[in-house]
Amino acid sequence: MKKLLKVAGALALSALAFSSCGSSGKKTLEVFSTKPESISTLKEFAEQFAKERNDGTVVTVVSPADAGTVLRARLAKNDIPDVIMMGGDSNYTEFGSSGVLMDLTETDFINNVQENYLKMLYDINADKSKKAFAIPYATNASGVLYNKALFRKAGVSIPETWTDFMSAIAKLKKAGIQPFELTFLDSWTCLPPWNSMAPVIAPENFTEDRRNGKTTFAATHKEVLEKYLTILKNSQGSDFMGTSYDEGNKKFAQGEAAMMINGNWAIPEFIKNNPDIEVDLFAFPSTDNAAKNTVTSGIDVCIAISAKTKQAELAKDFAAFLVRKDIAQQYVNEQFAFSAVKDVKQNNKTVEGVKATIAAGRVSDFPDHYYPSGYDLATVLSKFALNYANGVDDAKNIAETLAECDAQYDAVNDR
């Protein structure tokens, strides 16, 4: 999940240790999670794993604020956690290619995982090899979250094409309903509109061609930003730059807007603020070709093991435990995620709208997972949105933003 936590003391660790025995000489395993939201669930799993083994095993779950920075600092000191639960993004690419992570390709438990999510990992390997330096575990879905009651009030049905989308926006406005709530005070929330449109609108081989210097954002992503501006123009006005994720979630939950472009991870926040909200999710209709439009779904959490761990077999046993169907089902239920584990389903009615799309294979990975480490697209898009709010000419804003995309990409692309 792209959700950032503003927690004081970025280097402070929250560690929870569990064991079934108080004697000395126990086997110990450290599990490092980059997703602090999952700490309570991982606590349960650590406790259950130790209980099932009944051999004095101790599992310590570490979930720091600013996890990426903490993990890099630890790697620099050669202090590598036994198990690392991380996103399937450029950090995975970097760590896997540098020999930090164990190759799990030949493990038995990899067979519990859906092939399409394994392919996502293969695609972001530095050499594109079919090697799994982690096991895909939890996945997510991003698109258009919508208030079903407000759609009914305006007589709007789920749009499947861009033209339908524009018609839906017009109907909502005619009914006096704000189409979009944006929360760009938190810059990471600038990413979902891009991540929804870019995989569909950009050329199919863009990621590889851009990495090899054969194309540019300027040559391929103009339409993405033109449509992005449409979203900005139909939100809460210039105030979107001053609205935080938490504040926007509250406003959306109370019915102040019909749509929000984000992922399934936001739904529990809506329900916390309004248990009666009728919310669902649909694929962002990026183009007028309905069959081409996709749900953005990627690997939110994968399970990696240190190549240098002294507890290799114990770490693999814990990974096998996590991908067990009953444990994986508990994870998606408690964390409101989707699963990369075979036959594990997310059955919550609030994501009913994307089930058929996902089942039909109309899924794209988050494109920013394929950009080089250090490429700060969120900041670029935040500046783009701020320029619009400050009245910068649209054509000028688009051209300058795409030029900045290319300049930043080239600065960190080591191919």
mmCIF file of N, CA, C and O in Angstrom, residues 92 121-123 125-133:
data_model
loop_
_atom_site.group_PDB
_atom_site.id
_atom_site.type_symbol
_atom_site.label_atom_id
_atom_site.label_comp_id
_atom_site.label_asym_id
_atom_site.label_seq_id
_atom_site.Cartn_x
_atom_site.Cartn_y
_atom_site.Cartn_z
ATOM 1 N N TYR A 92 12.473 -4.077 -3.906
ATOM 2 C CA TYR A 92 12.632 -5.516 -4.166
ATOM 3 C C TYR A 92 13.641 -5.732 -5.291
ATOM 4 O O TYR A 92 14.519 -6.599 -5.197
ATOM 5 N N LEU A 121 6.722 -10.254 -10.192
ATOM 6 C CA LEU A 121 8.050 -10.211 -9.592
ATOM 7 C C LEU A 121 9.136 -10.444 -10.625
ATOM 8 O O LEU A 121 10.161 -9.758 -10.634
ATOM 9 N N TYR A 122 8.916 -11.429 -11.508
ATOM 10 C CA TYR A 122 9.911 -11.694 -12.546
ATOM 11 C C TYR A 122 10.133 -10.444 -13.399
ATOM 12 O O TYR A 122 11.262 -10.118 -13.775
ATOM 13 N N ASP A 123 9.036 -9.736 -13.687
ATOM 14 C CA ASP A 123 9.124 -8.553 -14.548
ATOM 15 C C ASP A 123 9.944 -7.430 -13.936
ATOM 16 O O ASP A 123 10.496 -6.595 -14.659
ATOM 17 N N ASN A 125 12.498 -8.037 -11.775
ATOM 18 C CA ASN A 125 13.877 -8.452 -11.546
ATOM 19 C C ASN A 125 14.788 -7.643 -12.462
ATOM 20 O O ASN A 125 14.435 -7.384 -13.624
ATOM 21 N N ALA A 126 15.938 -7.269 -11.979
ATOM 22 C CA ALA A 126 16.839 -6.427 -12.762
ATOM 23 C C ALA A 126 17.201 -7.068 -14.094
ATOM 24 O O ALA A 126 17.353 -6.383 -15.103
ATOM 25 N N ASP A 127 17.339 -8.400 -14.098
ATOM 26 C CA ASP A 127 17.708 -9.095 -15.338
ATOM 27 C C ASP A 127 16.534 -9.814 -15.986
ATOM 28 O O ASP A 127 16.714 -10.587 -16.919
ATOM 29 N N LYS A 128 15.311 -9.574 -15.458
ATOM 30 C CA LYS A 128 14.078 -10.186 -15.983
ATOM 31 C C LYS A 128 14.078 -11.707 -15.854
ATOM 32 O O LYS A 128 13.304 -12.385 -16.521
ATOM 33 N N SER A 129 14.932 -12.246 -15.012
ATOM 34 C CA SER A 129 14.998 -13.699 -14.855
ATOM 35 C C SER A 129 13.766 -14.214 -14.114
ATOM 36 O O SER A 129 13.146 -13.492 -13.335
ATOM 37 N N LYS A 130 13.436 -15.463 -14.348
ATOM 38 C CA LYS A 130 12.305 -16.081 -13.672
ATOM 39 C C LYS A 130 12.773 -16.670 -12.337
ATOM 40 O O LYS A 130 12.674 -17.868 -12.085
ATOM 41 N N LYS A 131 13.264 -15.773 -11.501
ATOM 42 C CA LYS A 131 13.695 -16.149 -10.167
ATOM 43 C C LYS A 131 12.874 -15.362 -9.150
ATOM 44 O O LYS A 131 12.635 -14.168 -9.329
ATOM 45 N N ALA A 132 12.470 -16.041 -8.097
ATOM 46 C CA ALA A 132 11.671 -15.400 -7.056
ATOM 47 C C ALA A 132 12.547 -15.155 -5.829
ATOM 48 O O ALA A 132 12.859 -16.095 -5.094
ATOM 49 N N PHE A 133 12.946 -13.913 -5.649
ATOM 50 C CA PHE A 133 13.700 -13.543 -4.460
ATOM 51 C C PHE A 133 12.754 -13.141 -3.330
ATOM 52 O O PHE A 133 13.190 -12.623 -2.307
#
